[in-house]
PDB file of C-alpha atoms and ligand atoms in Angstrom:
ATOM      1  CA  MET A   1       0.048  -0.155   0.016  1.00 36.00           C
ATOM      2  CA  GLU A   2       1.211   3.427  -0.718  1.00 38.00           C
ATOM      3  CA  PRO A   3       1.707   5.854   1.839  1.00 38.00           C
ATOM      4  CA  VAL A   4      -0.362   8.858   1.809  1.00 38.00           C
ATOM      5  CA  ARG A   5       1.157  12.297   2.920  1.00 40.00           C
ATOM      6  CA  ALA A   6      -1.283  14.748   4.633  1.00 42.00           C
ATOM      7  CA  ASP A   7      -0.299  17.411   2.131  1.00 46.00           C
ATOM      8  CA  ASN A   8      -0.556  15.253  -0.918  1.00 46.00           C
ATOM      9  CA  VAL A   9      -4.138  14.022  -1.249  1.00 50.00           C
ATOM     10  CA  THR A  10      -4.912  11.976  -4.200  1.00 52.00           C
ATOM     11  CA  ALA A  11      -7.245   9.705  -5.551  1.00 48.00           C
ATOM     12  CA  THR A  12      -5.213   6.680  -4.372  1.00 50.00           C
ATOM     13  CA  ALA A  13      -5.860   7.750  -0.669  1.00 54.00           C
ATOM     14  CA  ALA A  14      -8.745   5.907   1.064  1.00 70.00           C
ATOM     15  CA  ALA A  15     -11.800   6.830  -0.694  1.00 93.00           C
ATOM     16  CA  LEU A  16     -14.174   8.655   1.225  1.00 97.00           C
ATOM     17  CA  LEU A  17     -16.893   8.662  -1.664  1.00 98.00           C
ATOM     18  CA  ALA A  18     -16.690   6.271  -4.665  1.00 97.00           C
ATOM     19  CA  VAL A  19     -19.368   6.841  -7.467  1.00 97.00           C
ATOM     20  CA  ASN A  20     -19.234   3.783  -9.792  1.00 95.00           C
ATOM     21  CA  ASN A  21     -20.531   3.944 -13.139  1.00 95.00           C
ATOM     22  CA  ILE A  22     -23.788   5.202 -12.381  1.00 96.00           C
ATOM     23  CA  GLU A  23     -26.636   6.043 -14.763  1.00 95.00           C
ATOM     24  CA  VAL A  24     -29.526   8.412 -14.163  1.00 95.00           C
ATOM     25  CA  ILE A  25     -32.969   8.326 -15.678  1.00 94.00           C
ATOM     26  CA  TYR A  26     -35.635  10.945 -15.181  1.00 95.00           C
ATOM     27  CA  ASN A  27     -39.269   9.994 -15.467  1.00 92.00           C
ATOM     28  CA  HIS A  28     -38.546   6.490 -16.409  1.00 92.00           C
ATOM     29  CA  VAL A  29     -37.312   7.539 -19.838  1.00 92.00           C
ATOM     30  CA  VAL A  30     -35.041  10.569 -20.102  1.00 92.00           C
ATOM     31  CA  LEU A  31     -31.289   9.245 -19.724  1.00 92.00           C
ATOM     32  CA  VAL A  32     -29.146  12.037 -18.432  1.00 92.00           C
ATOM     33  CA  LEU A  33     -25.931  10.342 -16.905  1.00 92.00           C
ATOM     34  CA  LYS A  34     -24.236   7.173 -18.361  1.00 92.00           C
ATOM     35  CA  GLY A  35     -21.178   5.809 -17.033  1.00 92.00           C
ATOM     36  CA  VAL A  36     -20.087   8.500 -14.536  1.00 94.00           C
ATOM     37  CA  SER A  37     -17.686   7.698 -11.940  1.00 95.00           C
ATOM     38  CA  LEU A  38     -15.622   9.603  -9.468  1.00 95.00           C
ATOM     39  CA  THR A  39     -13.671   9.205  -6.517  1.00 96.00           C
ATOM     40  CA  VAL A  40     -13.286  11.776  -3.305  1.00 97.00           C
ATOM     41  CA  PRO A  41     -10.526  10.990  -0.984  1.00 96.00           C
ATOM     42  CA  GLU A  42     -10.698  11.619   2.735  1.00 96.00           C
ATOM     43  CA  ARG A  43     -10.151  15.341   3.464  1.00 96.00           C
ATOM     44  CA  GLY A  44      -9.977  16.039  -0.338  1.00 97.00           C
ATOM     45  CA  ILE A  45     -11.594  18.869  -2.411  1.00 97.00           C
ATOM     46  CA  VAL A  46     -12.604  17.599  -5.787  1.00 97.00           C
ATOM     47  CA  ALA A  47     -14.235  19.766  -8.645  1.00 97.00           C
ATOM     48  CA  LEU A  48     -17.014  18.666 -10.904  1.00 97.00           C
ATOM     49  CA  LEU A  49     -17.005  20.606 -14.032  1.00 96.00           C
ATOM     50  CA  GLY A  50     -19.060  21.206 -16.955  1.00 94.00           C
ATOM     51  CA  ALA A  51     -21.397  23.387 -19.124  1.00 93.00           C
ATOM     52  CA  ASN A  52     -24.969  24.221 -18.197  1.00 92.00           C
ATOM     53  CA  GLY A  53     -27.101  21.046 -18.597  1.00 93.00           C
ATOM     54  CA  ALA A  54     -24.063  18.911 -18.431  1.00 94.00           C
ATOM     55  CA  GLY A  55     -25.399  16.846 -15.291  1.00 95.00           C
ATOM     56  CA  LYS A  56     -23.432  18.220 -12.350  1.00 96.00           C
ATOM     57  CA  THR A  57     -26.692  18.792 -10.351  1.00 96.00           C
ATOM     58  CA  THR A  58     -28.029  15.425 -11.257  1.00 97.00           C
ATOM     59  CA  THR A  59     -24.825  13.884 -10.357  1.00 97.00           C
ATOM     60  CA  LEU A  60     -24.781  15.539  -6.865  1.00 98.00           C
ATOM     61  CA  LYS A  61     -28.393  14.694  -6.262  1.00 97.00           C
ATOM     62  CA  ALA A  62     -27.839  11.202  -7.378  1.00 97.00           C
ATOM     63  CA  ILE A  63     -25.175  10.960  -4.572  1.00 97.00           C
ATOM     64  CA  SER A  64     -27.168  12.821  -1.668  1.00 96.00           C
ATOM     65  CA  ASN A  65     -30.184  10.730  -2.592  1.00 95.00           C
ATOM     66  CA  LEU A  66     -32.508  13.916  -3.601  1.00 94.00           C
ATOM     67  CA  LEU A  67     -33.199  12.420  -7.152  1.00 93.00           C
ATOM     68  CA  ARG A  68     -36.378  10.827  -6.093  1.00 89.00           C
ATOM     69  CA  ALA A  69     -38.061  14.172  -5.214  1.00 89.00           C
ATOM     70  CA  GLU A  70     -37.344  15.036  -8.929  1.00 89.00           C
ATOM     71  CA  ARG A  71     -38.652  11.702 -10.393  1.00 93.00           C
ATOM     72  CA  GLY A  72     -35.109  10.761 -11.180  1.00 95.00           C
ATOM     73  CA  GLU A  73     -33.538   7.244 -10.408  1.00 94.00           C
ATOM     74  CA  VAL A  74     -30.194   5.795 -10.391  1.00 95.00           C
ATOM     75  CA  THR A  75     -30.635   2.780 -12.501  1.00 95.00           C
ATOM     76  CA  LYS A  76     -27.004   1.514 -12.785  1.00 95.00           C
ATOM     77  CA  GLY A  77     -24.000   1.511 -10.890  1.00 96.00           C
ATOM     78  CA  SER A  78     -23.454   1.965  -6.974  1.00 96.00           C
ATOM     79  CA  ILE A  79     -22.322   4.974  -4.583  1.00 97.00           C
ATOM     80  CA  THR A  80     -20.258   3.991  -1.545  1.00 97.00           C
ATOM     81  CA  PHE A  81     -19.733   6.572   1.205  1.00 97.00           C
ATOM     82  CA  ALA A  82     -17.248   5.691   4.136  1.00 96.00           C
ATOM     83  CA  GLY A  83     -17.184   2.158   3.070  1.00 93.00           C
ATOM     84  CA  ALA A  84     -20.945   1.473   2.792  1.00 95.00           C
ATOM     85  CA  ARG A  85     -23.464   1.462  -0.002  1.00 96.00           C
ATOM     86  CA  ILE A  86     -25.644   4.589   0.207  1.00 96.00           C
ATOM     87  CA  ASP A  87     -27.584   4.381  -3.022  1.00 93.00           C
ATOM     88  CA  ARG A  88     -30.682   2.707  -1.533  1.00 90.00           C
ATOM     89  CA  LEU A  89     -30.914   5.008   1.602  1.00 93.00           C
ATOM     90  CA  ASP A  90     -33.185   8.162   1.848  1.00 91.00           C
ATOM     91  CA  ALA A  91     -31.868  11.460   1.868  1.00 91.00           C
ATOM     92  CA  ALA A  92     -32.121  11.940   5.658  1.00 91.00           C
ATOM     93  CA  ASP A  93     -30.105   8.669   6.495  1.00 93.00           C
ATOM     94  CA  VAL A  94     -27.117  10.042   3.924  1.00 95.00           C
ATOM     95  CA  VAL A  95     -27.096  13.369   6.160  1.00 94.00           C
ATOM     96  CA  ARG A  96     -27.021  11.429   9.321  1.00 92.00           C
ATOM     97  CA  ARG A  97     -24.036   9.489   7.789  1.00 95.00           C
ATOM     98  CA  GLY A  98     -22.196  12.631   7.202  1.00 96.00           C
ATOM     99  CA  LEU A  99     -22.716  13.674   3.706  1.00 97.00           C
ATOM    100  CA  ILE A 100     -24.941  16.686   2.771  1.00 96.00           C
ATOM    101  CA  GLN A 101     -25.653  18.691  -0.262  1.00 96.00           C
ATOM    102  CA  VAL A 102     -25.742  22.756  -0.478  1.00 96.00           C
ATOM    103  CA  MET A 103     -28.128  23.268  -3.156  1.00 94.00           C
ATOM    104  CA  GLU A 104     -27.619  25.399  -6.389  1.00 90.00           C
ATOM    105  CA  GLY A 105     -29.187  28.805  -5.905  1.00 82.00           C
ATOM    106  CA  ARG A 106     -28.121  29.104  -2.007  1.00 76.00           C
ATOM    107  CA  HIS A 107     -31.675  28.067  -0.610  1.00 82.00           C
ATOM    108  CA  CYS A 108     -32.317  29.527   2.642  1.00 89.00           C
ATOM    109  CA  PHE A 109     -35.492  30.059   4.630  1.00 93.00           C
ATOM    110  CA  ALA A 110     -35.936  33.757   3.724  1.00 94.00           C
ATOM    111  CA  HIS A 111     -38.290  34.796   6.399  1.00 95.00           C
ATOM    112  CA  LEU A 112     -35.976  33.316   9.306  1.00 97.00           C
ATOM    113  CA  SER A 113     -32.958  35.116  10.557  1.00 97.00           C
ATOM    114  CA  VAL A 114     -29.426  34.155   9.650  1.00 97.00           C
ATOM    115  CA  GLU A 115     -28.849  32.532  12.912  1.00 97.00           C
ATOM    116  CA  GLU A 116     -32.268  30.635  12.799  1.00 96.00           C
ATOM    117  CA  ASN A 117     -31.168  29.377   9.410  1.00 97.00           C
ATOM    118  CA  LEU A 118     -27.947  27.987  10.754  1.00 97.00           C
ATOM    119  CA  LEU A 119     -29.709  26.260  13.640  1.00 95.00           C
ATOM    120  CA  THR A 120     -32.052  24.385  11.110  1.00 94.00           C
ATOM    121  CA  GLY A 121     -28.971  22.678   9.959  1.00 92.00           C
ATOM    122  CA  ALA A 122     -28.426  20.955  13.421  1.00 90.00           C
ATOM    123  CA  TYR A 123     -31.869  19.082  12.967  1.00 82.00           C
ATOM    124  CA  THR A 124     -30.371  15.591  12.566  1.00 77.00           C
ATOM    125  CA  ARG A 125     -28.023  16.029  15.521  1.00 79.00           C
ATOM    126  CA  ARG A 126     -28.752  14.363  19.011  1.00 82.00           C
ATOM    127  CA  ASP A 127     -25.735  15.752  20.898  1.00 86.00           C
ATOM    128  CA  GLY A 128     -27.417  18.617  22.922  1.00 87.00           C
ATOM    129  CA  ARG A 129     -27.619  22.252  22.955  1.00 88.00           C
ATOM    130  CA  ALA A 130     -24.191  22.921  24.165  1.00 91.00           C
ATOM    131  CA  ALA A 131     -22.535  21.128  21.412  1.00 91.00           C
ATOM    132  CA  ILE A 132     -24.647  22.964  18.880  1.00 92.00           C
ATOM    133  CA  ALA A 133     -24.023  26.178  20.519  1.00 93.00           C
ATOM    134  CA  ALA A 134     -20.185  25.811  20.327  1.00 94.00           C
ATOM    135  CA  ASP A 135     -20.652  24.820  16.642  1.00 94.00           C
ATOM    136  CA  LEU A 136     -22.467  27.782  16.130  1.00 96.00           C
ATOM    137  CA  ASP A 137     -19.702  29.729  17.422  1.00 96.00           C
ATOM    138  CA  GLY A 138     -17.557  27.965  15.307  1.00 96.00           C
ATOM    139  CA  ILE A 139     -19.285  28.734  12.144  1.00 97.00           C
ATOM    140  CA  TYR A 140     -19.223  32.651  13.046  1.00 97.00           C
ATOM    141  CA  ASP A 141     -15.412  32.152  13.384  1.00 97.00           C
ATOM    142  CA  TYR A 142     -15.273  31.085   9.571  1.00 97.00           C
ATOM    143  CA  PHE A 143     -17.995  33.449   8.564  1.00 97.00           C
ATOM    144  CA  PRO A 144     -17.585  36.816  10.505  1.00 96.00           C
ATOM    145  CA  ARG A 145     -19.967  38.417   7.886  1.00 95.00           C
ATOM    146  CA  LEU A 146     -22.756  36.071   9.246  1.00 97.00           C
ATOM    147  CA  LYS A 147     -22.023  37.019  12.817  1.00 97.00           C
ATOM    148  CA  THR A 148     -22.312  40.665  12.092  1.00 97.00           C
ATOM    149  CA  ARG A 149     -25.726  39.790  10.145  1.00 97.00           C
ATOM    150  CA  ARG A 150     -26.920  37.007  12.718  1.00 97.00           C
ATOM    151  CA  ARG A 151     -30.261  38.795  13.407  1.00 98.00           C
ATOM    152  CA  ALA A 152     -30.905  40.003   9.922  1.00 97.00           C
ATOM    153  CA  ILE A 153     -33.694  38.224   8.004  1.00 97.00           C
ATOM    154  CA  ALA A 154     -31.937  35.870   5.397  1.00 96.00           C
ATOM    155  CA  GLY A 155     -34.204  36.927   2.638  1.00 95.00           C
ATOM    156  CA  TYR A 156     -33.051  40.540   2.965  1.00 95.00           C
ATOM    157  CA  THR A 157     -29.143  39.644   2.920  1.00 95.00           C
ATOM    158  CA  SER A 158     -26.954  39.704  -0.130  1.00 93.00           C
ATOM    159  CA  GLY A 159     -26.477  36.687  -2.409  1.00 93.00           C
ATOM    160  CA  GLY A 160     -22.911  36.059  -0.915  1.00 93.00           C
ATOM    161  CA  GLU A 161     -24.277  36.248   2.546  1.00 95.00           C
ATOM    162  CA  GLN A 162     -26.935  33.730   1.447  1.00 95.00           C
ATOM    163  CA  GLN A 163     -24.280  31.606  -0.117  1.00 95.00           C
ATOM    164  CA  MET A 164     -22.593  31.605   3.291  1.00 96.00           C
ATOM    165  CA  VAL A 165     -25.846  30.780   5.341  1.00 96.00           C
ATOM    166  CA  ALA A 166     -26.365  27.817   3.046  1.00 96.00           C
ATOM    167  CA  LEU A 167     -23.016  26.403   3.671  1.00 97.00           C
ATOM    168  CA  GLY A 168     -22.910  27.326   7.132  1.00 97.00           C
ATOM    169  CA  ARG A 169     -26.195  25.436   7.752  1.00 96.00           C
ATOM    170  CA  ALA A 170     -24.811  22.359   6.088  1.00 96.00           C
ATOM    171  CA  LEU A 171     -21.871  22.419   8.273  1.00 96.00           C
ATOM    172  CA  MET A 172     -23.975  22.640  11.355  1.00 95.00           C
ATOM    173  CA  ALA A 173     -24.734  18.980  10.589  1.00 93.00           C
ATOM    174  CA  ARG A 174     -21.194  18.088  11.096  1.00 94.00           C
ATOM    175  CA  PRO A 175     -20.681  16.505   7.708  1.00 96.00           C
ATOM    176  CA  ARG A 176     -17.606  14.656   6.544  1.00 97.00           C
ATOM    177  CA  LEU A 177     -18.414  15.556   2.902  1.00 98.00           C
ATOM    178  CA  VAL A 178     -20.251  18.584   1.624  1.00 98.00           C
ATOM    179  CA  LEU A 179     -21.490  18.708  -2.015  1.00 98.00           C
ATOM    180  CA  LEU A 180     -21.523  22.435  -3.085  1.00 98.00           C
ATOM    181  CA  ASP A 181     -23.705  23.124  -6.162  1.00 97.00           C
ATOM    182  CA  GLU A 182     -22.447  26.042  -8.188  1.00 96.00           C
ATOM    183  CA  PRO A 183     -21.469  28.339  -5.200  1.00 95.00           C
ATOM    184  CA  SER A 184     -20.159  31.155  -7.647  1.00 94.00           C
ATOM    185  CA  LEU A 185     -23.249  31.582  -9.468  1.00 92.00           C
ATOM    186  CA  GLY A 186     -24.253  35.212  -9.665  1.00 89.00           C
ATOM    187  CA  LEU A 187     -21.782  36.341  -7.362  1.00 93.00           C
ATOM    188  CA  ALA A 188     -19.022  39.065  -7.890  1.00 92.00           C
ATOM    189  CA  PRO A 189     -15.510  37.754  -8.398  1.00 94.00           C
ATOM    190  CA  GLN A 190     -14.265  39.098  -4.832  1.00 94.00           C
ATOM    191  CA  LEU A 191     -17.205  37.260  -2.988  1.00 94.00           C
ATOM    192  CA  VAL A 192     -16.601  33.991  -5.016  1.00 95.00           C
ATOM    193  CA  GLU A 193     -12.858  34.093  -3.885  1.00 96.00           C
ATOM    194  CA  GLU A 194     -13.925  34.840  -0.290  1.00 95.00           C
ATOM    195  CA  ILE A 195     -16.125  31.726  -0.278  1.00 96.00           C
ATOM    196  CA  PHE A 196     -13.467  29.508  -1.801  1.00 97.00           C
ATOM    197  CA  GLU A 197     -10.987  30.808   0.699  1.00 97.00           C
ATOM    198  CA  ILE A 198     -13.383  29.682   3.522  1.00 97.00           C
ATOM    199  CA  VAL A 199     -13.916  26.359   1.894  1.00 97.00           C
ATOM    200  CA  ALA A 200     -10.083  25.943   1.564  1.00 97.00           C
ATOM    201  CA  ARG A 201      -9.662  26.938   5.303  1.00 97.00           C
ATOM    202  CA  LEU A 202     -12.590  24.634   6.480  1.00 97.00           C
ATOM    203  CA  ASN A 203     -11.006  21.783   4.599  1.00 98.00           C
ATOM    204  CA  ARG A 204      -7.449  22.379   5.930  1.00 97.00           C
ATOM    205  CA  GLU A 205      -8.467  22.927   9.524  1.00 96.00           C
ATOM    206  CA  THR A 206     -11.482  20.549   9.966  1.00 96.00           C
ATOM    207  CA  GLY A 207     -10.786  17.890   7.523  1.00 96.00           C
ATOM    208  CA  VAL A 208     -14.277  18.117   5.816  1.00 98.00           C
ATOM    209  CA  ALA A 209     -14.207  17.080   2.087  1.00 98.00           C
ATOM    210  CA  PHE A 210     -15.970  18.897  -0.542  1.00 98.00           C
ATOM    211  CA  VAL A 211     -17.186  18.185  -4.096  1.00 98.00           C
ATOM    212  CA  VAL A 212     -17.681  21.545  -5.820  1.00 98.00           C
ATOM    213  CA  ALA A 213     -19.754  21.508  -8.869  1.00 98.00           C
ATOM    214  CA  GLU A 214     -18.825  24.509 -11.067  1.00 97.00           C
ATOM    215  CA  GLN A 215     -19.021  26.002 -14.605  1.00 95.00           C
ATOM    216  CA  ASN A 216     -16.297  28.501 -13.208  1.00 94.00           C
ATOM    217  CA  THR A 217     -13.423  25.847 -14.119  1.00 93.00           C
ATOM    218  CA  ASN A 218     -10.817  28.420 -13.316  1.00 93.00           C
ATOM    219  CA  ILE A 219     -11.652  29.083  -9.913  1.00 94.00           C
ATOM    220  CA  ALA A 220     -12.688  25.483  -8.892  1.00 95.00           C
ATOM    221  CA  LEU A 221      -9.398  23.846 -10.211  1.00 94.00           C
ATOM    222  CA  ARG A 222      -7.401  26.648  -8.204  1.00 95.00           C
ATOM    223  CA  TYR A 223      -8.855  25.116  -4.964  1.00 96.00           C
ATOM    224  CA  ALA A 224      -9.407  21.460  -5.856  1.00 96.00           C
ATOM    225  CA  ASN A 225      -6.971  18.667  -5.479  1.00 95.00           C
ATOM    226  CA  TYR A 226      -8.344  17.544  -8.965  1.00 95.00           C
ATOM    227  CA  GLY A 227     -11.491  17.499 -11.136  1.00 95.00           C
ATOM    228  CA  TYR A 228     -13.806  15.857 -13.303  1.00 95.00           C
ATOM    229  CA  ILE A 229     -15.323  17.112 -16.488  1.00 94.00           C
ATOM    230  CA  LEU A 230     -18.810  16.160 -17.407  1.00 92.00           C
ATOM    231  CA  ALA A 231     -18.978  16.584 -21.171  1.00 80.00           C
ATOM    232  CA  ALA A 232     -22.103  16.480 -23.174  1.00 66.00           C
ATOM    233  CA  GLY A 233     -21.506  13.865 -25.639  1.00 51.00           C
ATOM    234  CA  ARG A 234     -23.358  12.934 -28.893  1.00 42.00           C
ATOM    235  CA  LYS A 235     -26.401  10.511 -28.495  1.00 42.00           C
ATOM    236  CA  SER A 236     -27.453  12.093 -25.258  1.00 43.00           C
ATOM    237  CA  TYR A 237     -24.656  10.556 -23.360  1.00 42.00           C
ATOM    238  CA  ARG A 238     -22.118  12.015 -21.255  1.00 48.00           C
ATOM    239  CA  ASP A 239     -18.738  10.890 -20.537  1.00 52.00           C
ATOM    240  CA  VAL A 240     -16.606  11.850 -17.800  1.00 57.00           C
ATOM    241  CA  LYS A 241     -13.000  12.915 -18.064  1.00 57.00           C
ATOM    242  CA  PHE A 242     -10.507  12.880 -15.253  1.00 62.00           C
ATOM    243  CA  TYR A 243      -8.358  15.880 -14.785  1.00 62.00           C
ATOM    244  CA  ARG A 244      -5.392  16.074 -12.596  1.00 57.00           C
ATOM    245  CA  ARG A 245      -3.667  19.172 -11.652  1.00 53.00           C
ATOM    246  CA  ARG A 246      -0.323  19.831 -10.254  1.00 46.00           C
ATOM    247  CA  LYS A 247      -0.655  20.208  -6.456  1.00 43.00           C
ATOM    248  CA  ARG A 248      -0.526  23.670  -5.399  1.00 42.00           C
ATOM    249  CA  TRP A 249       2.175  22.983  -3.145  1.00 42.00           C
ATOM    250  CA  LEU A 250       4.269  21.765  -6.228  1.00 39.00           C
ATOM    251  CA  ALA A 251       3.342  24.836  -8.145  1.00 33.00           C
TER     252      ALA A 251
HETATM  253  N1  ADP B   1     -36.200  16.610 -13.152  1.00 59.42           N
HETATM  254  C1  ADP B   1     -35.736  16.547 -14.441  1.00 59.42           C
HETATM  255  N2  ADP B   1     -36.529  15.908 -15.390  1.00 59.42           N
HETATM  256  C2  ADP B   1     -36.012  15.730 -16.512  1.00 59.42           C
HETATM  257  N3  ADP B   1     -34.994  16.116 -17.036  1.00 59.42           N
HETATM  258  C3  ADP B   1     -34.038  16.883 -16.125  1.00 59.42           C
HETATM  259  C4  ADP B   1     -34.418  17.043 -14.819  1.00 59.42           C
HETATM  260  N4  ADP B   1     -33.602  17.892 -14.183  1.00 59.42           N
HETATM  261  C5  ADP B   1     -32.484  17.952 -15.068  1.00 59.42           C
HETATM  262  N5  ADP B   1     -32.955  17.483 -16.319  1.00 59.42           N
HETATM  263  C6  ADP B   1     -32.137  17.448 -17.478  1.00 59.42           C
HETATM  264  O1  ADP B   1     -30.814  16.824 -17.225  1.00 59.42           O
HETATM  265  C7  ADP B   1     -29.763  17.429 -17.939  1.00 59.42           C
HETATM  266  C8  ADP B   1     -28.633  17.860 -16.734  1.00 59.42           C
HETATM  267  O2  ADP B   1     -29.281  18.749 -15.856  1.00 59.42           O
HETATM  268  P1  ADP B   1     -28.516  19.208 -14.526  1.00 59.42           P
HETATM  269  O3  ADP B   1     -28.150  18.027 -13.869  1.00 59.42           O
HETATM  270  O4  ADP B   1     -29.374  20.302 -13.853  1.00 59.42           O
HETATM  271  O5  ADP B   1     -26.987  19.855 -15.146  1.00 59.42           O
HETATM  272  P2  ADP B   1     -26.339  21.196 -14.690  1.00 59.42           P
HETATM  273  O6  ADP B   1     -26.337  21.155 -13.169  1.00 59.42           O
HETATM  274  O7  ADP B   1     -24.802  20.561 -15.020  1.00 59.42           O
HETATM  275  O8  ADP B   1     -26.514  22.496 -15.277  1.00 59.42           O
HETATM  276  C9  ADP B   1     -30.370  18.451 -18.384  1.00 59.42           C
HETATM  277  O9  ADP B   1     -30.673  18.129 -19.845  1.00 59.42           O
HETATM  278  C10 ADP B   1     -31.560  18.848 -17.829  1.00 59.42           C
HETATM  279  O10 ADP B   1     -32.614  19.298 -18.745  1.00 59.42           O
HETATM  280 MG1   MG B   2     -26.785  22.481 -11.828  1.00 59.42          MG
END
């Protein structure tokens, strides 16, 4: 077995998530994904790239088991998380195991305050109020903007703040892996940078792994260990390419 250095996260490290040759069909007839495989190492950041409509959101929802709500189904292949098959579980079970998705479009509860939104993320936890309060402080440490805005109604905060609320809420579930769907969408470059810096710091300091779906290849590959490109192919089938980048510490 190859030794794995902490600063050398590669696909050969113990896989936290393994998506194996999956196929997704919507409404029993529309084949959207075929032969998609990807691996996320423990403590890794992996980019999932592709143009609009390539199947990024579908892939993330297949992993977090949110497809059924869309009349979609994984009809082939398997998905393994932390050593166990998860492709037949329901979405809440997947969250309890430590895998959570932050939806595209930064869904917040618009009428609740920033802090109330963050607290809703702890709903699957059973470790009590003190632990949850400590984690809330932790979130504010990573997102100082949210601390300032804690009493603000989420619906009236900026797009960047709402993206932070959505990510912060996911973190309150104490995940091992976060699926982040197009965090850069509609945000100014400086805010995108700020959010990716927070993701990188969270990853470095807490070990939480990320899959980041992005059309913005440039920024995603700057922060990821490596990435996959979902390419729309002919005959309505998508093949997936594997792109490895030089590690940042080598660059
Ligand atoms: N609920 C659905 N029913 C049928 N087709 C869908 C559904 N959701 C997405 N699609 C189709 O699946 C393809 C991939 O979409 P999506 O996964 O949202 O791509 P991306 O996130 O990369 O933009 C698109 O052609 C889209 O029209
Ligand atoms: Mg999408």
